[in-house]
């Protein structure tokens, strides 16, 4: 199919490349010239495993191009809207400026039978508004809502082989046509029996935000248990294993630690709360405020643990902060708990040296006051304490015996519960995990 993807950020760049990889003829459109130039040369503007490979192969096949010129959307029959919906400044609600302006800019280039497909995460009710906007600006064009569930670090796989597809379509003939067109877009996934839910706009929008709200709640639940475990002398990792054996609960997303961050979960639960309040049902998701509060407390907890381990004072103590990205295999530092911990320790006067395999550039842009190093050894050398806040493989695989020789005092705070506590203690380290004795 001929496809345009409007918005080439995280979601859009991956989606455009993946659609071309599936054999479609794709044009990616964005207002950011620098980003478009990078993508057009086959390079990814951010770190995402597997993306450079499919960008290059799709470009070489002639099926993928990038432009800043919206008129190049003309001729495509399916137009994905993949722009961001960040948190509004000073408010919890989502900022829909980019979605609205992308649709407005696209409308003049739509022709009869074209399908506009929203992928961005939006407050429930947005698609219905946009459907009116599309049909009044381009009668004959249609709208569908097809939320994206991709995880950073697995974005290519999640796009090409999603664990489910959701189409929000209108209940009339247009809705049936939209479904057929989306079936053609996703023919490969459907042929592999990917579950498909065809529903209305509101349900499709809510599926996305409720999925993220559920995941955030799961993480904050286990972090709340970590808080209790800390005062009761229990071990939250064993607790998670034990409850996780219950198939109704499941072990995934029950890793206690410094909490969740990133470009989705934090802002999506806040936008959901704001939207529920607008709808007069704030109390239905009032628990999300608690989910957010528990999550933010864990960052402070890590800082407090570093302070306690250093005798109550971090001032002028060298603290090696291992990790800046909000999760491993990503260079994303949006709302990153790891970066927050580094900044807070620096604010308390600690001599912070931060290391991350991919996220230094992005961190530097936001917090140039921090000292960064590309090498784990340099970060650890003469450190009074080490704190792991992103569980990159190279941190998980550190040899406690070998690295002990580098530090001034062998104190490690495992903010992700990703190390073998016994091995580190046996090597002579003072090891502290989250919610573990
Ligand atoms: C999330 C959703 O998973 C995805 O479906 C949606 O489309 C976008 O938002 P992502 O932001 O890439 O994806 O990250 P995810 O893997 O969900 O992790 C989010 C955060 O939770 C990370 O900071 C991670 O470290 C943290 N986390 C995850 C935990 O603290 N504990 C866990 O057990 C799992």
CSV table of C-alpha atoms and ligand atoms in Angstrom, one decimal:
chain,number,residue,atom,x,y,z
A,1,UNK,CA,0.0,0.0,0.0
A,2,UNK,CA,1.0,3.6,-0.4
A,3,UNK,CA,1.4,5.0,3.1
A,4,UNK,CA,2.4,8.3,4.7
A,5,UNK,CA,3.6,8.6,8.3
A,6,UNK,CA,3.2,12.1,9.7
A,7,UNK,CA,5.6,12.7,12.6
A,8,UNK,CA,9.0,10.9,12.6
A,9,UNK,CA,9.8,10.8,16.3
A,10,UNK,CA,10.2,7.6,18.2
A,11,UNK,CA,6.9,6.1,17.1
A,12,UNK,CA,6.7,7.5,13.5
A,13,UNK,CA,10.3,6.7,12.5
A,14,UNK,CA,10.0,3.1,13.6
A,15,UNK,CA,6.5,2.8,12.1
A,16,UNK,CA,7.6,4.2,8.7
A,17,UNK,CA,10.6,1.9,8.5
A,18,UNK,CA,8.7,-1.1,9.7
A,19,UNK,CA,5.9,-0.5,7.1
A,20,UNK,CA,8.5,-0.3,4.3
A,21,UNK,CA,10.1,-3.4,5.6
A,22,UNK,CA,6.7,-5.1,5.3
A,23,UNK,CA,6.7,-4.2,1.6
A,24,UNK,CA,4.6,-1.0,1.6
A,25,UNK,CA,5.6,2.2,-0.2
A,26,UNK,CA,6.2,4.7,2.6
A,27,UNK,CA,6.9,8.5,2.9
A,28,UNK,CA,7.8,9.8,6.4
A,29,UNK,CA,7.0,13.4,7.0
A,30,UNK,CA,8.2,15.7,9.8
A,31,UNK,CA,8.7,19.4,10.3
A,32,UNK,CA,12.2,18.8,11.8
A,33,UNK,CA,14.7,19.2,9.0
A,34,UNK,CA,17.6,17.8,10.9
A,35,UNK,CA,15.7,14.6,11.8
A,36,UNK,CA,14.5,14.2,8.2
A,37,UNK,CA,18.0,14.5,6.9
A,38,UNK,CA,19.3,11.9,9.3
A,39,UNK,CA,16.5,9.5,8.5
A,40,UNK,CA,16.9,10.0,4.8
A,41,UNK,CA,20.5,9.1,5.0
A,42,UNK,CA,19.5,5.8,6.7
A,43,UNK,CA,20.5,6.9,10.2
A,44,UNK,CA,18.3,6.8,13.3
A,45,UNK,CA,18.0,10.0,15.3
A,46,UNK,CA,17.9,8.0,18.5
A,47,UNK,CA,19.2,4.6,19.8
A,48,UNK,CA,16.9,1.7,19.0
A,49,UNK,CA,18.3,-1.8,18.3
A,50,UNK,CA,17.5,-3.0,14.8
A,51,UNK,CA,16.2,0.4,13.5
A,52,UNK,CA,19.3,1.4,11.5
A,53,UNK,CA,19.3,-1.9,9.8
A,54,UNK,CA,15.7,-1.6,8.6
A,55,UNK,CA,16.1,2.1,7.8
A,56,UNK,CA,19.0,1.2,5.4
A,57,UNK,CA,17.4,-1.8,3.9
A,58,UNK,CA,14.1,0.0,3.3
A,59,UNK,CA,15.8,3.0,1.8
A,60,UNK,CA,17.9,0.8,-0.5
A,61,UNK,CA,14.7,-1.0,-1.7
A,62,UNK,CA,13.4,2.4,-2.8
A,63,UNK,CA,10.2,1.9,-0.7
A,64,UNK,CA,11.1,4.5,2.0
A,65,UNK,CA,11.7,8.2,1.8
A,66,UNK,CA,11.6,11.1,4.2
A,67,UNK,CA,10.6,14.7,3.6
A,68,UNK,CA,9.5,17.9,5.3
A,69,UNK,CA,7.0,18.6,2.6
A,70,UNK,CA,3.5,17.6,3.6
A,71,UNK,CA,2.3,17.8,0.0
A,72,UNK,CA,4.2,14.5,-0.5
A,73,UNK,CA,1.4,12.8,1.5
A,74,UNK,CA,-0.7,13.2,-1.7
A,75,UNK,CA,-1.0,9.8,-3.5
A,76,UNK,CA,-0.8,7.7,-0.3
A,77,UNK,CA,-4.1,6.1,0.7
A,78,UNK,CA,-3.3,5.5,4.4
A,79,UNK,CA,-1.9,8.3,6.5
A,80,UNK,CA,-0.7,7.5,9.9
A,81,UNK,CA,-0.6,10.3,12.5
A,82,UNK,CA,2.4,9.6,14.8
A,83,UNK,CA,3.2,12.9,16.4
A,84,UNK,CA,3.8,13.4,20.2
A,85,UNK,CA,1.2,14.2,22.8
A,86,UNK,CA,3.4,15.5,25.6
A,87,UNK,CA,2.2,16.6,29.0
A,88,UNK,CA,1.0,20.3,29.0
A,89,UNK,CA,3.4,22.6,30.8
A,90,UNK,CA,2.2,23.2,34.3
A,91,UNK,CA,-0.8,20.8,33.9
A,92,UNK,CA,-1.5,17.1,33.9
A,93,UNK,CA,-3.5,17.0,30.7
A,94,UNK,CA,-2.0,16.0,27.3
A,95,UNK,CA,-1.1,18.7,24.8
A,96,UNK,CA,-2.9,18.0,21.5
A,97,UNK,CA,-1.4,20.8,19.6
A,98,UNK,CA,0.8,18.6,17.5
A,99,UNK,CA,-2.0,16.1,16.7
A,100,UNK,CA,-4.4,18.9,15.7
A,101,UNK,CA,-1.9,20.7,13.6
A,102,UNK,CA,-0.7,17.5,11.8
A,103,UNK,CA,-4.3,16.6,10.8
A,104,UNK,CA,-5.0,20.2,9.7
A,105,UNK,CA,-1.8,20.2,7.6
A,106,UNK,CA,-2.6,16.9,6.1
A,107,UNK,CA,-6.3,17.6,5.2
A,108,UNK,CA,-5.6,19.7,2.0
A,109,UNK,CA,-3.7,16.7,0.5
A,110,UNK,CA,-6.3,14.0,1.2
A,111,UNK,CA,-8.4,12.6,-1.6
A,112,UNK,CA,-11.6,10.5,-1.6
A,113,UNK,CA,-11.3,7.2,0.0
A,114,UNK,CA,-8.1,8.1,1.9
A,115,UNK,CA,-7.8,6.8,5.5
A,116,UNK,CA,-6.3,8.9,8.3
A,117,UNK,CA,-5.1,6.6,11.1
A,118,UNK,CA,-4.3,7.9,14.5
A,119,UNK,CA,-1.5,6.1,16.4
A,120,UNK,CA,-0.6,8.8,19.0
A,121,UNK,CA,-1.8,8.2,22.6
A,122,UNK,CA,-4.7,10.7,23.1
A,123,UNK,CA,-7.3,11.4,25.7
A,124,UNK,CA,-10.6,9.5,25.0
A,125,UNK,CA,-12.8,11.6,22.8
A,126,UNK,CA,-10.1,13.0,20.6
A,127,UNK,CA,-10.7,10.7,17.7
A,128,UNK,CA,-14.4,11.6,17.5
A,129,UNK,CA,-13.4,15.3,17.3
A,130,UNK,CA,-10.8,14.6,14.7
A,131,UNK,CA,-13.3,12.5,12.6
A,132,UNK,CA,-15.4,15.6,12.3
A,133,UNK,CA,-12.4,17.7,11.4
A,134,UNK,CA,-11.4,15.3,8.7
A,135,UNK,CA,-14.8,14.8,7.2
A,136,UNK,CA,-15.5,18.6,7.1
A,137,UNK,CA,-12.1,19.4,5.7
A,138,UNK,CA,-11.9,16.5,3.2
A,139,UNK,CA,-15.3,15.0,2.6
A,140,UNK,CA,-14.7,11.4,1.4
A,141,UNK,CA,-11.7,10.8,3.7
A,142,UNK,CA,-12.1,8.6,6.7
A,143,UNK,CA,-10.5,8.2,10.2
A,144,UNK,CA,-9.5,5.2,12.3
A,145,UNK,CA,-7.7,4.9,15.6
A,146,UNK,CA,-5.0,2.3,15.8
A,147,UNK,CA,-3.0,2.7,19.0
A,148,UNK,CA,0.6,1.6,19.3
A,149,UNK,CA,1.9,-0.5,22.1
A,150,UNK,CA,5.6,-0.5,21.2
A,151,UNK,CA,8.2,-0.7,23.9
A,152,UNK,CA,11.5,1.2,23.5
A,153,UNK,CA,14.3,-1.3,22.9
A,154,UNK,CA,11.9,-3.7,21.2
A,155,UNK,CA,10.2,-1.2,19.0
A,156,UNK,CA,10.9,-2.8,15.6
A,157,UNK,CA,9.8,-6.2,16.8
A,158,UNK,CA,6.7,-4.8,18.5
A,159,UNK,CA,5.7,-3.0,15.3
A,160,UNK,CA,6.3,-5.8,12.8
A,161,UNK,CA,5.0,-8.6,15.1
A,162,UNK,CA,2.7,-6.9,17.6
A,163,UNK,CA,1.1,-8.9,20.4
A,164,UNK,CA,-2.3,-7.5,19.3
A,165,UNK,CA,-3.9,-5.0,16.9
A,166,UNK,CA,-6.7,-2.7,17.9
A,167,UNK,CA,-8.7,-0.8,15.3
A,168,UNK,CA,-11.1,1.9,16.4
A,169,UNK,CA,-13.5,2.6,13.5
A,170,UNK,CA,-16.8,4.3,12.9
A,171,UNK,CA,-19.9,2.1,13.0
A,172,UNK,CA,-21.0,2.9,9.4
A,173,UNK,CA,-19.8,1.8,5.9
A,174,UNK,CA,-16.7,3.9,6.2
A,175,UNK,CA,-15.7,1.9,9.3
A,176,UNK,CA,-15.9,-1.4,7.3
A,177,UNK,CA,-13.8,0.1,4.5
A,178,UNK,CA,-11.3,1.4,7.1
A,179,UNK,CA,-11.0,-2.1,8.6
A,180,UNK,CA,-10.3,-3.6,5.2
A,181,UNK,CA,-7.6,-1.1,4.5
A,182,UNK,CA,-6.0,-1.7,7.9
A,183,UNK,CA,-6.2,-5.4,7.3
A,184,UNK,CA,-4.1,-4.9,4.1
A,185,UNK,CA,-1.6,-2.7,6.0
A,186,UNK,CA,-1.2,-5.4,8.7
A,187,UNK,CA,-1.7,-8.5,6.4
A,188,UNK,CA,1.5,-10.1,7.6
A,189,UNK,CA,0.8,-9.9,11.3
A,190,UNK,CA,-2.8,-11.0,10.7
A,191,UNK,CA,-1.6,-14.0,8.6
A,192,UNK,CA,0.4,-15.0,11.7
A,193,UNK,CA,-2.8,-15.0,13.8
A,194,UNK,CA,-2.1,-11.8,15.7
A,195,UNK,CA,-5.2,-11.1,17.8
A,196,UNK,CA,-7.3,-8.3,16.4
A,197,UNK,CA,-9.9,-6.2,18.3
A,198,UNK,CA,-12.1,-4.1,16.1
A,199,UNK,CA,-14.0,-1.5,18.1
A,200,UNK,CA,-15.2,2.1,18.3
A,201,UNK,CA,-13.0,5.1,18.6
A,202,UNK,CA,-13.4,5.6,22.4
A,203,UNK,CA,-12.6,2.0,23.3
A,204,UNK,CA,-9.5,2.1,21.1
A,205,UNK,CA,-8.3,5.2,22.7
A,206,UNK,CA,-9.0,3.9,26.2
A,207,UNK,CA,-7.3,0.5,25.5
A,208,UNK,CA,-4.0,2.4,25.1
A,209,UNK,CA,-4.2,4.5,28.2
A,210,UNK,CA,-5.6,1.8,30.4
A,211,UNK,CA,-2.8,-0.6,29.3
A,212,UNK,CA,-0.2,1.9,30.3
A,213,UNK,CA,-2.2,2.7,33.6
A,214,UNK,CA,-2.3,-1.0,34.4
A,215,UNK,CA,1.5,-1.5,33.8
A,216,UNK,CA,2.3,1.6,35.9
A,217,UNK,CA,0.0,0.3,38.6
A,218,UNK,CA,1.7,-3.1,38.6
A,219,UNK,CA,5.1,-1.5,39.0
A,220,UNK,CA,3.9,0.9,41.8
A,221,UNK,CA,2.2,-2.0,43.5
A,222,UNK,CA,5.5,-4.0,43.8
A,223,UNK,CA,7.3,-0.8,44.8
A,224,UNK,CA,4.7,-0.2,47.6
A,225,UNK,CA,5.4,-3.8,48.7
A,226,UNK,CA,9.1,-2.9,48.6
A,227,UNK,CA,8.4,0.0,51.0
A,228,UNK,CA,6.7,-2.4,53.4
A,229,UNK,CA,9.4,-5.0,53.0
A,230,UNK,CA,12.0,-2.4,53.9
A,231,UNK,CA,10.5,-1.9,57.3
A,232,UNK,CA,9.4,-5.5,57.9
A,233,UNK,CA,12.8,-7.0,56.9
A,234,UNK,CA,11.3,-9.0,54.0
A,235,UNK,CA,12.6,-9.5,50.5
A,236,UNK,CA,10.4,-8.0,47.7
A,237,UNK,CA,12.2,-10.0,44.9
A,238,UNK,CA,11.2,-13.3,46.6
A,239,UNK,CA,7.8,-11.9,47.2
A,240,UNK,CA,7.5,-11.0,43.5
A,241,UNK,CA,8.6,-14.5,42.5
A,242,UNK,CA,6.1,-16.1,44.8
A,243,UNK,CA,3.1,-14.1,43.8
A,244,UNK,CA,4.2,-14.1,40.1
A,245,UNK,CA,3.8,-17.9,40.0
A,246,UNK,CA,0.1,-17.3,40.2
A,247,UNK,CA,-0.8,-17.1,36.5
A,248,UNK,CA,-3.5,-14.6,37.3
A,249,UNK,CA,-0.8,-12.2,38.6
A,250,UNK,CA,2.2,-13.0,36.4
A,251,UNK,CA,5.8,-12.2,37.2
A,252,UNK,CA,6.4,-9.6,34.4
A,253,UNK,CA,6.4,-5.9,35.5
A,254,UNK,CA,6.9,-6.8,39.1
A,255,UNK,CA,10.5,-5.7,39.3
A,256,UNK,CA,10.8,-3.3,42.3
A,257,UNK,CA,13.4,-0.6,42.0
A,258,UNK,CA,13.8,3.1,41.3
A,259,UNK,CA,10.5,3.1,39.4
A,260,UNK,CA,9.2,3.8,36.0
A,261,UNK,CA,10.0,6.7,33.7
A,262,UNK,CA,10.1,7.4,30.0
A,263,UNK,CA,8.1,9.2,27.4
A,264,UNK,CA,4.9,7.2,28.0
A,265,UNK,CA,3.9,5.8,31.4
A,266,UNK,CA,4.4,9.0,33.6
A,267,UNK,CA,2.7,11.4,31.2
A,268,UNK,CA,0.0,8.9,30.2
A,269,UNK,CA,-1.3,8.2,33.7
A,270,UNK,CA,-1.4,12.0,34.4
A,271,UNK,CA,-3.3,12.7,31.2
A,272,UNK,CA,-5.7,9.9,32.0
A,273,UNK,CA,-6.4,11.4,35.5
A,274,UNK,CA,-6.9,14.8,33.9
A,275,UNK,CA,-9.3,13.4,31.2
A,276,UNK,CA,-11.2,11.4,33.8
A,277,UNK,CA,-11.7,14.6,35.8
A,278,UNK,CA,-13.0,16.4,32.7
A,279,UNK,CA,-15.5,13.6,32.3
A,280,UNK,CA,-16.6,13.9,35.9
A,281,UNK,CA,-15.1,10.5,36.9
A,282,UNK,CA,-11.9,11.6,38.5
A,283,UNK,CA,-12.6,9.3,41.4
A,284,UNK,CA,-12.5,6.2,39.1
A,285,UNK,CA,-8.8,6.7,38.5
A,286,UNK,CA,-7.9,8.6,41.7
A,287,UNK,CA,-5.5,5.6,42.5
A,288,UNK,CA,-3.3,6.8,39.6
A,289,UNK,CA,-2.2,9.8,41.7
A,290,UNK,CA,-1.1,7.3,44.3
A,291,UNK,CA,0.7,5.2,41.6
A,292,UNK,CA,2.5,8.3,40.6
A,293,UNK,CA,3.4,9.3,44.2
A,294,UNK,CA,4.7,5.8,45.0
A,295,UNK,CA,6.8,5.9,41.9
A,296,UNK,CA,8.3,9.3,42.6
A,297,UNK,CA,9.1,8.3,46.2
A,298,UNK,CA,11.4,5.5,45.0
A,299,UNK,CA,13.7,8.0,43.4
A,300,UNK,CA,14.0,9.8,46.7
A,301,UNK,CA,14.5,6.5,48.5
A,302,UNK,CA,17.6,5.7,46.3
A,303,UNK,CA,19.0,9.1,47.1
A,304,UNK,CA,18.4,8.5,50.8
A,305,UNK,CA,20.0,5.1,50.7
A,306,UNK,CA,23.1,6.6,49.2
A,307,UNK,CA,23.1,9.2,51.9
A,308,UNK,CA,22.6,6.7,54.7
A,309,UNK,CA,25.4,4.5,53.3
A,310,UNK,CA,27.8,7.4,53.4
A,311,UNK,CA,27.1,8.1,57.1
A,312,UNK,CA,24.3,10.7,56.5
A,313,UNK,CA,26.2,13.1,54.2
A,314,UNK,CA,27.0,13.0,50.5
A,315,UNK,CA,28.7,16.4,50.4
A,316,UNK,CA,32.0,16.1,48.5
A,317,UNK,CA,31.7,12.3,48.4
A,318,UNK,CA,32.4,10.7,45.0
A,319,UNK,CA,29.3,8.8,43.9
A,320,UNK,CA,29.4,6.7,40.7
A,321,UNK,CA,26.0,6.7,39.1
A,322,UNK,CA,25.6,3.8,36.6
A,323,UNK,CA,22.8,4.5,34.3
A,324,UNK,CA,20.9,7.5,33.0
A,325,UNK,CA,18.4,6.2,30.5
A,326,UNK,CA,14.9,5.4,31.8
A,327,UNK,CA,15.6,1.7,30.9
A,328,UNK,CA,18.3,-0.3,29.3
A,329,UNK,CA,18.8,-0.5,25.5
A,330,UNK,CA,17.5,3.1,25.2
A,331,UNK,CA,19.1,6.5,25.0
A,332,UNK,CA,15.8,8.1,26.3
A,333,UNK,CA,16.1,10.2,29.4
A,334,UNK,CA,12.6,11.6,29.4
A,335,UNK,CA,11.4,11.5,33.0
A,336,UNK,CA,14.2,9.1,33.7
A,337,UNK,CA,14.4,8.0,37.4
A,338,UNK,CA,18.1,7.4,36.8
A,339,UNK,CA,18.9,10.9,35.6
A,340,UNK,CA,16.8,12.3,38.5
A,341,UNK,CA,18.8,10.4,41.0
A,342,UNK,CA,22.1,11.7,39.5
A,343,UNK,CA,20.7,15.3,39.5
A,344,UNK,CA,19.5,15.1,43.1
A,345,UNK,CA,22.7,13.7,44.4
A,346,UNK,CA,24.6,16.5,42.6
A,347,UNK,CA,22.2,19.0,44.1
A,348,UNK,CA,23.2,17.7,47.6
A,349,UNK,CA,26.8,18.4,46.9
A,350,UNK,CA,27.9,14.9,45.9
A,351,UNK,CA,30.8,14.6,43.4
A,352,UNK,CA,28.7,12.7,40.9
A,353,UNK,CA,30.3,10.9,38.0
A,354,UNK,CA,27.6,9.4,35.7
A,355,UNK,CA,28.0,6.7,33.1
A,356,UNK,CA,25.5,5.3,30.6
A,357,UNK,CA,26.3,3.3,27.4
A,358,UNK,CA,23.9,5.4,25.2
A,359,UNK,CA,22.2,8.2,27.1
A,360,UNK,CA,25.1,10.6,27.9
A,361,UNK,CA,24.4,13.0,25.0
A,362,UNK,CA,20.8,13.4,25.9
A,363,UNK,CA,21.5,13.8,29.6
A,364,UNK,CA,24.2,16.4,28.9
A,365,UNK,CA,21.7,18.5,27.0
A,366,UNK,CA,19.3,18.6,29.9
A,367,UNK,CA,21.9,18.7,32.8
A,368,UNK,CA,25.3,20.1,31.6
A,369,UNK,CA,26.2,20.6,35.3
A,370,UNK,CA,26.8,16.8,35.7
A,371,UNK,CA,30.1,15.1,35.1
A,372,UNK,CA,29.8,12.3,32.6
A,373,UNK,CA,32.3,9.5,31.6
A,374,UNK,CA,32.2,7.0,28.9
A,375,UNK,CA,33.9,4.3,31.0
A,376,UNK,CA,32.6,2.3,33.9
A,377,UNK,CA,36.1,2.1,35.3
A,378,UNK,CA,36.5,5.9,35.3
A,379,UNK,CA,33.2,6.2,37.1
A,380,UNK,CA,34.1,3.7,39.7
A,381,UNK,CA,37.7,4.8,40.3
A,382,UNK,CA,38.0,6.2,43.9
A,383,UNK,CA,34.2,6.2,44.4
A,384,UNK,CA,32.8,6.4,47.9
A,385,UNK,CA,29.6,4.7,46.7
A,386,UNK,CA,28.2,3.2,43.5
A,387,UNK,CA,24.6,3.3,42.6
A,388,UNK,CA,23.0,1.4,39.7
A,389,UNK,CA,19.9,3.0,38.4
A,390,UNK,CA,19.5,1.5,34.9
A,391,UNK,CA,20.0,-2.2,34.5
A,392,UNK,CA,22.2,-2.3,31.4
A,393,UNK,CA,23.7,-5.7,30.7
A,394,UNK,CA,27.3,-4.4,31.2
A,395,UNK,CA,26.4,-3.2,34.7
A,396,UNK,CA,24.6,-6.5,35.6
A,397,UNK,CA,27.7,-8.4,34.5
A,398,UNK,CA,30.2,-6.4,36.5
A,399,UNK,CA,32.6,-8.6,38.4
A,400,UNK,CA,32.4,-7.6,42.1
A,401,UNK,CA,35.8,-8.9,42.8
A,402,UNK,CA,37.6,-7.1,39.9
A,403,UNK,CA,35.8,-3.7,40.4
A,404,UNK,CA,36.4,-3.6,44.1
A,405,UNK,CA,40.0,-2.7,43.5
A,406,UNK,CA,38.8,0.5,41.7
A,407,UNK,CA,36.6,2.1,44.4
A,408,UNK,CA,37.6,3.9,47.6
A,409,UNK,CA,34.9,2.2,49.6
A,410,UNK,CA,33.0,-0.9,48.4
A,411,UNK,CA,29.4,0.4,48.9
A,412,UNK,CA,26.8,-0.4,46.2
A,413,UNK,CA,23.2,0.6,46.0
A,414,UNK,CA,21.3,-1.6,43.5
A,415,UNK,CA,18.5,0.7,42.5
A,416,UNK,CA,17.2,-2.0,40.1
A,417,UNK,CA,17.7,-5.2,42.1
A,418,UNK,CA,19.7,-6.4,39.1
A,419,UNK,CA,22.8,-7.8,40.9
A,420,UNK,CA,23.5,-11.0,42.7
A,421,UNK,CA,23.5,-9.7,46.3
A,422,UNK,CA,25.3,-12.8,47.7
A,423,UNK,CA,28.1,-12.6,45.1
A,424,UNK,CA,28.6,-8.9,45.9
A,425,UNK,CA,28.6,-9.4,49.6
A,426,UNK,CA,30.9,-12.3,49.4
A,427,UNK,CA,33.3,-10.1,47.5
A,428,UNK,CA,33.4,-7.7,50.4
A,429,UNK,CA,30.9,-5.1,49.3
A,430,UNK,CA,28.2,-3.4,51.4
A,431,UNK,CA,25.3,-4.3,49.1
A,432,UNK,CA,21.8,-2.6,49.5
A,433,UNK,CA,18.9,-3.4,47.2
A,434,UNK,CA,15.4,-2.0,47.0
A,435,UNK,CA,13.0,-3.7,49.4
A,436,UNK,CA,15.5,-6.4,50.3
A,437,UNK,CA,17.1,-7.0,53.6
B,1,LIG,C1,5.6,1.6,27.7
B,1,LIG,C2,4.7,0.4,27.4
B,1,LIG,O1,5.3,-0.8,27.9
B,1,LIG,C3,4.4,0.3,25.9
B,1,LIG,O2,3.4,-0.7,25.7
B,1,LIG,C4,3.8,1.6,25.5
B,1,LIG,O3,3.5,1.6,24.1
B,1,LIG,C5,4.7,2.8,25.8
B,1,LIG,O4,5.1,2.8,27.2
B,1,LIG,P1,8.3,1.9,27.4
B,1,LIG,O5,8.0,3.3,27.8
B,1,LIG,O6,9.2,1.7,26.2
B,1,LIG,O7,6.9,1.2,27.0
B,1,LIG,O8,8.9,1.2,28.6
B,1,LIG,P2,8.5,-0.1,29.5
B,1,LIG,O9,9.3,-1.3,29.1
B,1,LIG,O10,7.1,-0.3,29.7
B,1,LIG,O11,9.1,0.4,30.9
B,1,LIG,C6,8.7,1.6,31.5
B,1,LIG,C7,9.4,1.9,32.8
B,1,LIG,O12,9.0,1.0,33.8
B,1,LIG,C8,10.9,1.8,32.7
B,1,LIG,O13,11.5,2.9,33.4
B,1,LIG,C9,11.3,0.5,33.4
B,1,LIG,O14,12.5,0.5,34.0
B,1,LIG,C10,10.2,0.5,34.5
B,1,LIG,N1,9.9,-0.9,35.0
B,1,LIG,C11,9.4,-1.8,34.1
B,1,LIG,C12,10.1,-1.2,36.3
B,1,LIG,O15,10.5,-0.3,37.1
B,1,LIG,N2,9.7,-2.4,36.7
B,1,LIG,C13,9.3,-3.4,35.9
B,1,LIG,O16,9.0,-4.5,36.4
B,1,LIG,C14,9.1,-3.1,34.6
